[in-house]
mmCIF file of C-alpha atoms and ligand atoms in Angstrom:
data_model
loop_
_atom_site.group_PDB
_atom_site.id
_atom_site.type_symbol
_atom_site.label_atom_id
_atom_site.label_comp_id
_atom_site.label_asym_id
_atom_site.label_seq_id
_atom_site.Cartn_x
_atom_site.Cartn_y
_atom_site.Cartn_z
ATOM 1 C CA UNK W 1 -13.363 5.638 0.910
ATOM 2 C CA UNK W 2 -13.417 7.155 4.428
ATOM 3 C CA UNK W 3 -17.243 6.130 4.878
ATOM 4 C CA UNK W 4 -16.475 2.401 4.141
ATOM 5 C CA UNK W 5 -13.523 2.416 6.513
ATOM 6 C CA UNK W 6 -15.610 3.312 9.109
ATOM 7 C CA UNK W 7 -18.285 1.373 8.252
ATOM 8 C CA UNK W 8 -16.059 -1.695 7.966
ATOM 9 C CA UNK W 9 -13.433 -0.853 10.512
ATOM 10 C CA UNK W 10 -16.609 -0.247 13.046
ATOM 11 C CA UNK W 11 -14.644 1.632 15.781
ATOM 12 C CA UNK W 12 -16.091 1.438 19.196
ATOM 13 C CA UNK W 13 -15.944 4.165 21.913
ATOM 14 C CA UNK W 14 -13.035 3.862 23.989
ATOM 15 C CA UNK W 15 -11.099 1.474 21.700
ATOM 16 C CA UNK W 16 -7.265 1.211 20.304
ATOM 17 C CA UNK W 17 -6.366 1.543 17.187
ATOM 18 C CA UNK W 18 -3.893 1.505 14.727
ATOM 19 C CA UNK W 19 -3.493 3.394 11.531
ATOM 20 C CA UNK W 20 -0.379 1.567 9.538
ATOM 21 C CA UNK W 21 -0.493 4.192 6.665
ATOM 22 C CA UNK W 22 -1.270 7.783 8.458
ATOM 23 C CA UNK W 23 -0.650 10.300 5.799
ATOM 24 C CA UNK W 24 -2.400 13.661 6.444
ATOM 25 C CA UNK W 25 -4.517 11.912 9.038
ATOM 26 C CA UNK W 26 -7.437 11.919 7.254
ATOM 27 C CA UNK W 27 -8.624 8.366 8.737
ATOM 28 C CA UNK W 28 -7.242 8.730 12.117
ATOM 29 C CA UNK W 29 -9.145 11.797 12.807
ATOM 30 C CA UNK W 30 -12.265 9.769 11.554
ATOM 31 C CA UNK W 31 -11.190 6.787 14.032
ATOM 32 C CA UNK W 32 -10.424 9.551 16.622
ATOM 33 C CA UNK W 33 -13.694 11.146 16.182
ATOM 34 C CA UNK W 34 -15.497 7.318 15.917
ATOM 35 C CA UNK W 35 -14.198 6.346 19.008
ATOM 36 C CA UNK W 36 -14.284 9.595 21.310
ATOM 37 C CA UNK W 37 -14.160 10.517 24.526
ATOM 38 C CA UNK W 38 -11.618 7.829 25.299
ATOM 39 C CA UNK W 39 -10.155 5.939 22.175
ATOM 40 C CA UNK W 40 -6.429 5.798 21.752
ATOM 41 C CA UNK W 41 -5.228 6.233 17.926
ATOM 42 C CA UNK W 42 -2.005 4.863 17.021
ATOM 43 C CA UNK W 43 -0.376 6.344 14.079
ATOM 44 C CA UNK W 44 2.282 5.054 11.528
ATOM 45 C CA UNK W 45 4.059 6.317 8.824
ATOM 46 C CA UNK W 46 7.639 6.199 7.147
ATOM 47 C CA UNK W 47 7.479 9.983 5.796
ATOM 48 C CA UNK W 48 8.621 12.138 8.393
ATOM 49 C CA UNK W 49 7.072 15.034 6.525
ATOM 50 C CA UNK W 50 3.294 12.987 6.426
ATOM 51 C CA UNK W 51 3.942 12.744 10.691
ATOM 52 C CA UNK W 52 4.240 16.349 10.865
ATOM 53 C CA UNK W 53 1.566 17.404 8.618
ATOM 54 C CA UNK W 54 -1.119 14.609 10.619
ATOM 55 C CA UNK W 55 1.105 16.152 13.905
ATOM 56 C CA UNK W 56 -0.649 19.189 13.303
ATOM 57 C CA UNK W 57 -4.013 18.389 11.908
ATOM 58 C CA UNK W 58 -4.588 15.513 15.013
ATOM 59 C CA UNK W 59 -3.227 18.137 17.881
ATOM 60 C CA UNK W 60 -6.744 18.477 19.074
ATOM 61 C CA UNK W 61 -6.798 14.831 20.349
ATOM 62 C CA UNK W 62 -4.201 15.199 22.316
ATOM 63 C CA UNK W 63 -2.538 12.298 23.982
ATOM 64 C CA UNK W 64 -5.549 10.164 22.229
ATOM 65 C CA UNK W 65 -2.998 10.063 19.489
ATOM 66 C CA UNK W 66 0.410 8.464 19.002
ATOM 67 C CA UNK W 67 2.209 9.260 16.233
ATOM 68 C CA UNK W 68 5.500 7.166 15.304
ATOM 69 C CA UNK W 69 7.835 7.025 12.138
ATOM 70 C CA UNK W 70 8.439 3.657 10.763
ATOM 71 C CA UNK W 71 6.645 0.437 8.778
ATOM 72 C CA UNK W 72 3.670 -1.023 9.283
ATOM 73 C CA UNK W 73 5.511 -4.278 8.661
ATOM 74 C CA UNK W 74 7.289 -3.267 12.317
ATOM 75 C CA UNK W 75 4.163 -2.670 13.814
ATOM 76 C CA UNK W 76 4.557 -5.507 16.597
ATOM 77 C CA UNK W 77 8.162 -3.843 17.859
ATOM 78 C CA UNK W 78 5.857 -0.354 17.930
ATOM 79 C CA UNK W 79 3.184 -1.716 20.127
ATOM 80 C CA UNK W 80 5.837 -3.428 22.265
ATOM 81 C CA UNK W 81 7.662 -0.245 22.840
ATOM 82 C CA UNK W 82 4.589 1.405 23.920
ATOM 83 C CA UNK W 83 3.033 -1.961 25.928
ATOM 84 C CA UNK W 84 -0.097 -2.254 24.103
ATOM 85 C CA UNK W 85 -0.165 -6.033 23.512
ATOM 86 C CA UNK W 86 -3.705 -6.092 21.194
ATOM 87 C CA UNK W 87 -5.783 -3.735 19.242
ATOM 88 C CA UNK W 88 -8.917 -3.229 18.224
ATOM 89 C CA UNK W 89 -8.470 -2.731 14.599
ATOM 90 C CA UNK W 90 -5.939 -1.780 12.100
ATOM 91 C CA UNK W 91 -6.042 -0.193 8.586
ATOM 92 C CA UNK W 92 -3.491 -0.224 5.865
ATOM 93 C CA UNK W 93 -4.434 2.294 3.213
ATOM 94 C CA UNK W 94 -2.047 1.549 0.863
ATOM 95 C CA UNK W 95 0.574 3.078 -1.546
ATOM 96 C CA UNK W 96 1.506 7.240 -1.717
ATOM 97 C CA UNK W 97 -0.813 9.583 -0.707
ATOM 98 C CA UNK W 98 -2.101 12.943 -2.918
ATOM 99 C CA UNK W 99 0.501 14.891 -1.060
ATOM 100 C CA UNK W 100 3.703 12.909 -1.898
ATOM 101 C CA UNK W 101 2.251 12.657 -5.619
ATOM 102 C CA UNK W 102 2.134 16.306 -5.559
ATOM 103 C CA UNK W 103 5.279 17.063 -4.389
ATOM 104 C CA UNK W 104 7.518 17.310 -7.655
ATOM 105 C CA UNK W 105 10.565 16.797 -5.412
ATOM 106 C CA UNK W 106 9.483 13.406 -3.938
ATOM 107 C CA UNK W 107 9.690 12.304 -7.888
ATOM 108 C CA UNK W 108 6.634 10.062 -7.655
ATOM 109 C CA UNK W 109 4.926 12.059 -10.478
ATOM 110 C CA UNK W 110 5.694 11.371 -14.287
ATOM 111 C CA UNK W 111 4.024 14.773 -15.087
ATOM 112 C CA UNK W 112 6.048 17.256 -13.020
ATOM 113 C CA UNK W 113 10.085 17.432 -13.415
ATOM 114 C CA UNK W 114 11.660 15.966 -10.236
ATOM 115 C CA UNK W 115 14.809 14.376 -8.930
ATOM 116 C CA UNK W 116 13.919 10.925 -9.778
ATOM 117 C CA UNK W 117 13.694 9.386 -5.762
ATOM 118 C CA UNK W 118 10.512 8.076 -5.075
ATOM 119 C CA UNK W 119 11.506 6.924 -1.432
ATOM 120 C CA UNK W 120 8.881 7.249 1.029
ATOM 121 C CA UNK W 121 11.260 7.491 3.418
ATOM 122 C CA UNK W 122 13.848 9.536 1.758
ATOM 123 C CA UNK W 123 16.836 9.116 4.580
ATOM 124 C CA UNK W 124 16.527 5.525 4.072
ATOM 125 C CA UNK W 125 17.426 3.066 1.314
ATOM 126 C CA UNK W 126 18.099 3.831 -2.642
ATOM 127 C CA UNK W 127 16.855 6.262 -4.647
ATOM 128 C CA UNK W 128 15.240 5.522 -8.046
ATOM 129 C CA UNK W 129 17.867 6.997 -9.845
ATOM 130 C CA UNK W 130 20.250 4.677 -8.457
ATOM 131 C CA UNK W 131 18.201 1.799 -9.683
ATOM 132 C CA UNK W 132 17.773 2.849 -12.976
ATOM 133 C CA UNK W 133 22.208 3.944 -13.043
ATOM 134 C CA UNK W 134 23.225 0.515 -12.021
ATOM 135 C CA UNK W 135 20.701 -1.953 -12.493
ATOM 136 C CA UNK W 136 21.639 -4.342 -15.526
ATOM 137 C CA UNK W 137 18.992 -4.429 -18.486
ATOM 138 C CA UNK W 138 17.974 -7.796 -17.405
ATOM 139 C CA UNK W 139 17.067 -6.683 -13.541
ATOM 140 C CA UNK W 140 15.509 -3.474 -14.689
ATOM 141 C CA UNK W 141 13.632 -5.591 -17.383
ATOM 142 C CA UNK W 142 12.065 -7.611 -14.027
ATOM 143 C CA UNK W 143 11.096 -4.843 -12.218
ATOM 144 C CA UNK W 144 8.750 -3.311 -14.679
ATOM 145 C CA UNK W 145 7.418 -6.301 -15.750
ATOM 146 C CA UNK W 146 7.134 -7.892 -12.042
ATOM 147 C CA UNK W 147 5.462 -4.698 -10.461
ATOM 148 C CA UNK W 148 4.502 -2.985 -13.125
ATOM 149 C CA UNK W 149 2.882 -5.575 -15.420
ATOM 150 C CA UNK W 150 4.695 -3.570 -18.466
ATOM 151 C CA UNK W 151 4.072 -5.169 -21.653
ATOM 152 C CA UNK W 152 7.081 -3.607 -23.113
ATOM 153 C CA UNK W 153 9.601 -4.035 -20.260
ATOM 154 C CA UNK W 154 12.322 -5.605 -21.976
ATOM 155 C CA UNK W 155 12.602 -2.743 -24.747
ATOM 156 C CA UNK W 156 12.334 0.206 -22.227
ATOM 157 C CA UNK W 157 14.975 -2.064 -20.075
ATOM 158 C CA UNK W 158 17.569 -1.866 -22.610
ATOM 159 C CA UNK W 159 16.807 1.823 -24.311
ATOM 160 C CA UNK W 160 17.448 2.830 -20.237
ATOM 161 C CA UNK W 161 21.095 1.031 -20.544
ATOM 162 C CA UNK W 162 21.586 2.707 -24.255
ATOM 163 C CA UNK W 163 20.790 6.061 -22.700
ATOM 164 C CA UNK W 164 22.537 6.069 -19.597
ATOM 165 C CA UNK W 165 26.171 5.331 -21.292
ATOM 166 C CA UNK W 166 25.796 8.645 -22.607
ATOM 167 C CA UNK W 167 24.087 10.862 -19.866
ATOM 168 C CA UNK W 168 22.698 9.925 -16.574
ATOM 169 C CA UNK W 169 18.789 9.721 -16.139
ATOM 170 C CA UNK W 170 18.191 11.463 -12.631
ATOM 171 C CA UNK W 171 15.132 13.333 -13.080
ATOM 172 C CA UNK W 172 10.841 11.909 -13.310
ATOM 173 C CA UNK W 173 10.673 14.080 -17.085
ATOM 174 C CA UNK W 174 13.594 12.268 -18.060
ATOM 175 C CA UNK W 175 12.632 8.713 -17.625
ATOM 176 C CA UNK W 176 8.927 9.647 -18.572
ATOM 177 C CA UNK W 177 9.950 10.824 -21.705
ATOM 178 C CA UNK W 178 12.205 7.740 -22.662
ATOM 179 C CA UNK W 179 9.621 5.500 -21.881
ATOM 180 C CA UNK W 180 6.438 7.290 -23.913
ATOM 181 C CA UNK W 181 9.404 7.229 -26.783
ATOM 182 C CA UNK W 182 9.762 3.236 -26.521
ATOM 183 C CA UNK W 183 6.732 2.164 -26.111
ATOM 184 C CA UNK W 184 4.681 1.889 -29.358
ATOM 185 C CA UNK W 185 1.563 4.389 -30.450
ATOM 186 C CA UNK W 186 -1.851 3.148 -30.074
ATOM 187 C CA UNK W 187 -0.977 -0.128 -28.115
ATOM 188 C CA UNK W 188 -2.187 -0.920 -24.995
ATOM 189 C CA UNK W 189 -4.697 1.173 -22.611
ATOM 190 C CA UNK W 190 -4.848 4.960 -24.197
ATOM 191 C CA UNK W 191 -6.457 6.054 -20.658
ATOM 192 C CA UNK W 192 -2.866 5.738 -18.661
ATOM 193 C CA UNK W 193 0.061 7.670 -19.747
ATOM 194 C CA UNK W 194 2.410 5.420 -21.142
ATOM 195 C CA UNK W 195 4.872 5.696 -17.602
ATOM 196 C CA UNK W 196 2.605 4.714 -15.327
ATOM 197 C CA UNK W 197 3.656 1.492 -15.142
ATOM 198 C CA UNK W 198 7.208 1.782 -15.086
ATOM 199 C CA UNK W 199 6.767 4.205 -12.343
ATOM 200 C CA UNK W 200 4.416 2.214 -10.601
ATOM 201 C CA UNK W 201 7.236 -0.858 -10.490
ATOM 202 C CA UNK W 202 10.432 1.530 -9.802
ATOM 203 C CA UNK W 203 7.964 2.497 -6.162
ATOM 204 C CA UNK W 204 7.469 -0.499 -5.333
ATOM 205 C CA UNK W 205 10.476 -1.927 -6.064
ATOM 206 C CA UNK W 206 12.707 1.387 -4.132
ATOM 207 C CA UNK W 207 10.234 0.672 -1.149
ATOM 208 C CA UNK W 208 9.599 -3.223 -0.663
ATOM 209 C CA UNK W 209 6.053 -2.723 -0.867
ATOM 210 C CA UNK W 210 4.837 -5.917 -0.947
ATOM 211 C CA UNK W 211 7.044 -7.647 1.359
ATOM 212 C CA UNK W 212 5.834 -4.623 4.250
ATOM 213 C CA UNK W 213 2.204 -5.755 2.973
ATOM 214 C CA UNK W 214 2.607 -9.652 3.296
ATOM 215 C CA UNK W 215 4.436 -8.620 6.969
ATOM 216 C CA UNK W 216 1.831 -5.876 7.858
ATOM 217 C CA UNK W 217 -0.773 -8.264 7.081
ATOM 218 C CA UNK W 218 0.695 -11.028 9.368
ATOM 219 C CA UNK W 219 1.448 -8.598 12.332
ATOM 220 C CA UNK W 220 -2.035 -7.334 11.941
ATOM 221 C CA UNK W 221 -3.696 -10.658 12.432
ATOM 222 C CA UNK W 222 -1.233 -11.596 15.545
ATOM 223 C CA UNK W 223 -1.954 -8.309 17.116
ATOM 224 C CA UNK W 224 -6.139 -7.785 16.675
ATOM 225 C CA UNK W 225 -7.868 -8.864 19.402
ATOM 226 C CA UNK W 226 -10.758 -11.554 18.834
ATOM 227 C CA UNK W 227 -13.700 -9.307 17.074
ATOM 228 C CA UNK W 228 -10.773 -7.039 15.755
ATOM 229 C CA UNK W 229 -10.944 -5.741 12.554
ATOM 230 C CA UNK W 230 -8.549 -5.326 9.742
ATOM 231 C CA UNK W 231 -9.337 -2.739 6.763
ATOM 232 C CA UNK W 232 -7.092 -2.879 3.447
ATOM 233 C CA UNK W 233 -7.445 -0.276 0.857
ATOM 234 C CA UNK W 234 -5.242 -0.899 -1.828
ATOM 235 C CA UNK W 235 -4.505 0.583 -5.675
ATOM 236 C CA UNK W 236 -3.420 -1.842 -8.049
ATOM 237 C CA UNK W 237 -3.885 -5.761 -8.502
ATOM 238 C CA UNK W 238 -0.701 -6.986 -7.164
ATOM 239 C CA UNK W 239 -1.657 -5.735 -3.771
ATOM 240 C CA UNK W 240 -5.393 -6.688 -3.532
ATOM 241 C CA UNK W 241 -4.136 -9.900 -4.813
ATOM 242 C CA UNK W 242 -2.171 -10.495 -1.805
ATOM 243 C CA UNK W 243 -4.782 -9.256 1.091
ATOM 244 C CA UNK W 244 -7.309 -11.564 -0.743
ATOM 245 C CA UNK W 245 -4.599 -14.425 -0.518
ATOM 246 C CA UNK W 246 -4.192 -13.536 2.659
ATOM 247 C CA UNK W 247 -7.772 -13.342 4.082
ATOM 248 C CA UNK W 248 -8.629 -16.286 2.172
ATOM 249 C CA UNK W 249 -5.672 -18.503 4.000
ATOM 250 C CA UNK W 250 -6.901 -17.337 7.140
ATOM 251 C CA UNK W 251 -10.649 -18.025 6.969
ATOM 252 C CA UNK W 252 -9.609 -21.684 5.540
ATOM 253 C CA UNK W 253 -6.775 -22.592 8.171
ATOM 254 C CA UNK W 254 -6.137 -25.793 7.078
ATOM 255 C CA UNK W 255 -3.236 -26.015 4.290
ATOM 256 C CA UNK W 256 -3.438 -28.994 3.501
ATOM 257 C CA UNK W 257 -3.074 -29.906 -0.327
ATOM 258 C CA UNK W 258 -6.226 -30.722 -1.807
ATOM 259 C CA UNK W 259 -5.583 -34.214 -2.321
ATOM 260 C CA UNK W 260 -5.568 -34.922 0.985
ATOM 261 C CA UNK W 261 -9.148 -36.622 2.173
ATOM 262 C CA UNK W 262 -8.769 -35.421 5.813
ATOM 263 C CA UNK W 263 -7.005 -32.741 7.275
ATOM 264 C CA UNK W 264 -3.776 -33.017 8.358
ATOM 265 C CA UNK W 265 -2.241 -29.885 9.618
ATOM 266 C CA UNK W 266 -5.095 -29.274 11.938
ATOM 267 C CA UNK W 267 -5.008 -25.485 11.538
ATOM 268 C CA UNK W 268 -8.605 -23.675 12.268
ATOM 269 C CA UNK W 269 -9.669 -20.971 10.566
ATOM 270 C CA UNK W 270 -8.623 -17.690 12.900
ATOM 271 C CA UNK W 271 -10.461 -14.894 10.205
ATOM 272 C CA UNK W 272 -13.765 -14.129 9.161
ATOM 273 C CA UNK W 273 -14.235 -12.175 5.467
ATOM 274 C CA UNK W 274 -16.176 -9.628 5.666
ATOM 275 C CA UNK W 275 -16.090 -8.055 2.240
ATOM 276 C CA UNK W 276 -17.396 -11.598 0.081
ATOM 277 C CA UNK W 277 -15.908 -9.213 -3.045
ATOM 278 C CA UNK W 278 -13.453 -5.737 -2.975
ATOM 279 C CA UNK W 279 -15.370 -2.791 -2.442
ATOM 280 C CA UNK W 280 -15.132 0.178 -5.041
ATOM 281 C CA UNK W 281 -15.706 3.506 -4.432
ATOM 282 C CA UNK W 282 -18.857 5.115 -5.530
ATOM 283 C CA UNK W 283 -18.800 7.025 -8.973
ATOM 284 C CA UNK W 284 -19.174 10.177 -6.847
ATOM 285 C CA UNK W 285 -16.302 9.810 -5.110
ATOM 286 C CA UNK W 286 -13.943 9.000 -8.052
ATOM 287 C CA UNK W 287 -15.365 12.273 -10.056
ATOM 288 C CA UNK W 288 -14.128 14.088 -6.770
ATOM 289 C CA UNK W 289 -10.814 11.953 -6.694
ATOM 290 C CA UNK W 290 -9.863 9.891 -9.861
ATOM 291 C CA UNK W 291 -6.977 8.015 -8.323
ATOM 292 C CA UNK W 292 -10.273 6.815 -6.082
ATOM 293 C CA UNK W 293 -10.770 4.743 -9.664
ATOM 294 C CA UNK W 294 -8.472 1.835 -8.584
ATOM 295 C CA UNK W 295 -9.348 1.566 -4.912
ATOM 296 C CA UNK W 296 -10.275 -1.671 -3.438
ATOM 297 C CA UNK W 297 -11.316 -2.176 -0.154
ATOM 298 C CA UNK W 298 -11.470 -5.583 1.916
ATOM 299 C CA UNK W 299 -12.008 -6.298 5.093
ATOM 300 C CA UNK W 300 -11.427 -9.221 7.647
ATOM 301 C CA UNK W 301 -12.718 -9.636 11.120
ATOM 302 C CA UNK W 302 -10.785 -12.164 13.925
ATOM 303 C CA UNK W 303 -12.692 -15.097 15.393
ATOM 304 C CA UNK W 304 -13.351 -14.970 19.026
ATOM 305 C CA UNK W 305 -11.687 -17.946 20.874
ATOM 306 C CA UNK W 306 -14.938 -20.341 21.072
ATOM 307 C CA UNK W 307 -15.325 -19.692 17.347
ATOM 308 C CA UNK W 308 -11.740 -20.731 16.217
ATOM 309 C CA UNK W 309 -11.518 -23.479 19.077
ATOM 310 C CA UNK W 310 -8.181 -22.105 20.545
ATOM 311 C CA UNK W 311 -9.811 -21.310 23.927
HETATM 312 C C1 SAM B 1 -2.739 6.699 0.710
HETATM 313 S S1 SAM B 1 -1.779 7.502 1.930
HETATM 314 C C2 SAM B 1 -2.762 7.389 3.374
HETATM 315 C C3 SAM B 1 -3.701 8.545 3.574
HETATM 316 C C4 SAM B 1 -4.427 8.482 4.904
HETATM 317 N N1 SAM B 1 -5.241 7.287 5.020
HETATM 318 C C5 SAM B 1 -5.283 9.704 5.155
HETATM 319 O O1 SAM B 1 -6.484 9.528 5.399
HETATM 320 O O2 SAM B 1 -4.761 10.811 5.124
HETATM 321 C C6 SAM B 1 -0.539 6.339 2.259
HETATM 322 C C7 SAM B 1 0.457 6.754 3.321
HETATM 323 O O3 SAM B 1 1.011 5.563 3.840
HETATM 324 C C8 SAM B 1 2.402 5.669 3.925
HETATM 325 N N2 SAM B 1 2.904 4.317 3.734
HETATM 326 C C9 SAM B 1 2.821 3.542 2.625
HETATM 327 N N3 SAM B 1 3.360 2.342 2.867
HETATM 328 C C10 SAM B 1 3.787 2.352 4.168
HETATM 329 C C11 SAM B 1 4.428 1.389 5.002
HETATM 330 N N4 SAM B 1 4.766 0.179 4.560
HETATM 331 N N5 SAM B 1 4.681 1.737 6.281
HETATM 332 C C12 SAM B 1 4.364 2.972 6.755
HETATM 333 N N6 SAM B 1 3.779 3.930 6.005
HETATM 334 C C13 SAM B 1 3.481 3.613 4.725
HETATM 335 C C14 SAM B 1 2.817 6.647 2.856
HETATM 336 O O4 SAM B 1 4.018 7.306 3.225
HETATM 337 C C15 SAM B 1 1.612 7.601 2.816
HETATM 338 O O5 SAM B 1 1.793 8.704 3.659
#
């Protein structure tokens, strides 16, 4: 969706930005490019390995590009350290990118044999496999169901604790295989293979995801400066329910229950929606990339001072 992040992001010349989720730098070079001769790019990511492939693939820019490891949800500290107190826009395009997916040793793929890890960040935090070794039926049973929306989470929750007493599940084909055993024929979606949930929920769950979005979303909106832009790309409905939350709660301000006649909490609006509904990516662009299929994009812009009255 790199023509609709540009078109929402709108990048002026000579502006700062900040990419939360760099990958390959596949946006950032767009942004670069956007905002050329003077723009300043500002580049996050947790994988060490995506830093050095956009490293490499941004070099041209020079030092229009700064490249840092960590989370978007630590974007303020970032932005301290390097004394840029506002930006002009930010965008979060969310979840792993093609290159992590196919990299059988990351273990984000059901279809390729892997050591079951699925960290982005994989010197930090626990491994899948630990998750699914220790985790008791009952825990494992909420992830898949919480982040994953699995139907049959319970039953794959305890045939996991059945099968683990007598060998240890450490690698992607193992799990995958367990799960398209436990979960029935011929119910459900046939389009998905029948992992993809569980494997969406053990990612999210191994990297916080949606406690970095709900912080990456509030350190966006303190950091862009009035007539900044936020862009939010995200892949499955737990996610683009929480930017539209978001966006919604900051276009409204006040939040005060309904009941109440007149406002009470005195709270202005500080957003503008830009994107009334998600944006999809054209059909050509999924034929090109399937996992395009599930991509929404929103988009939010911040009032100017007059407009939200804090000036
Ligand atoms: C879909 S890819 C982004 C691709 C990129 N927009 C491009 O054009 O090449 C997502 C990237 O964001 C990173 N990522 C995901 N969540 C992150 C977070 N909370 N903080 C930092 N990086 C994150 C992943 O490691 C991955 O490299």
């Amino acid at each position: 969706m790199a023509e609709e992040v540009l078109h929402y992001l709108k990048p002026r010349h000579g502006g700062t930005y900040l990419d939360g989720t760099l990958g390959g730098g596949g946006h950032a070079r767009l942004i670069l490019e956007a905002t050329s001769p003077g723009g300043t790019l500002i580049g996050l990511d947790h994988d060490a390995e995506a830093l050095q492939a956009a490293g490499t693939n941004l070099s041209e820019f020079g030092d229009r590009v700064i490249l840092r490891q960590g989370n978007f949800s630590e974007m303020e500290s970032h932005l301290d350290a390097l004394g840029i107190a506002m930006v002009d826009g930010v965008v979060l395009d969310l979840g792993v990118s093609s290159y992590q997916l196919d990299s059988p040793q990351r273990g984000f793929s059901f279809r390729e044999e892997g050591p079951l890890d699925m960290r982005m960040n994989p010197s930090a935090g626990t491994p899948a496999a630990s998750v699914i070794a220790e985790a008791e039926a009952d825990h494992l049973k909420h992830i898949f169901r919480e982040y994953g929306e699995e139907r049959w989470a319970g039953r794959i929750a305890r045939e996991i604790v059945a099968v683990r007493e007598r060998q240890p599940i450490e690698t992607t084909l193992q799990l995958a295989e367990l799960v398209s055993r436990v979960v029935p024929r011929g119910k459900g979606p046939q389009r998905i293979h029948p992992a993809t949930r569980v494997f969406q929920a053990l990612r999210i769950y191994v990297n916080g995801e949606l406690d970095s979005l709900q912080a990456g979303l509030d350190a966006a909106r303190q950091r862009l400066k009035a007539g900044g832009r936020l862009v939010v790309i995200s892949f499955h409905s737990l996610e683009d329910r929480i930017v539209k939350r978001a966006f919604r709660a900051l276009s409204i301000g006040c939040t005060c229950p309904p009941r109440l006649a007149v406002c009470a909490c005195g709270q202005e609006p500080v957003a503008r929606v830009i994107t009334r509904k998600g944006v999809r990516a054209t059909d050509i662009e999924v034929e090109n990339n399937p996992r395009a299929r599930s991509a929404v994009l929103r988009a939010m812009e911040k009032l100017s001072a007059e407009e939200n009255h804090d000036g």
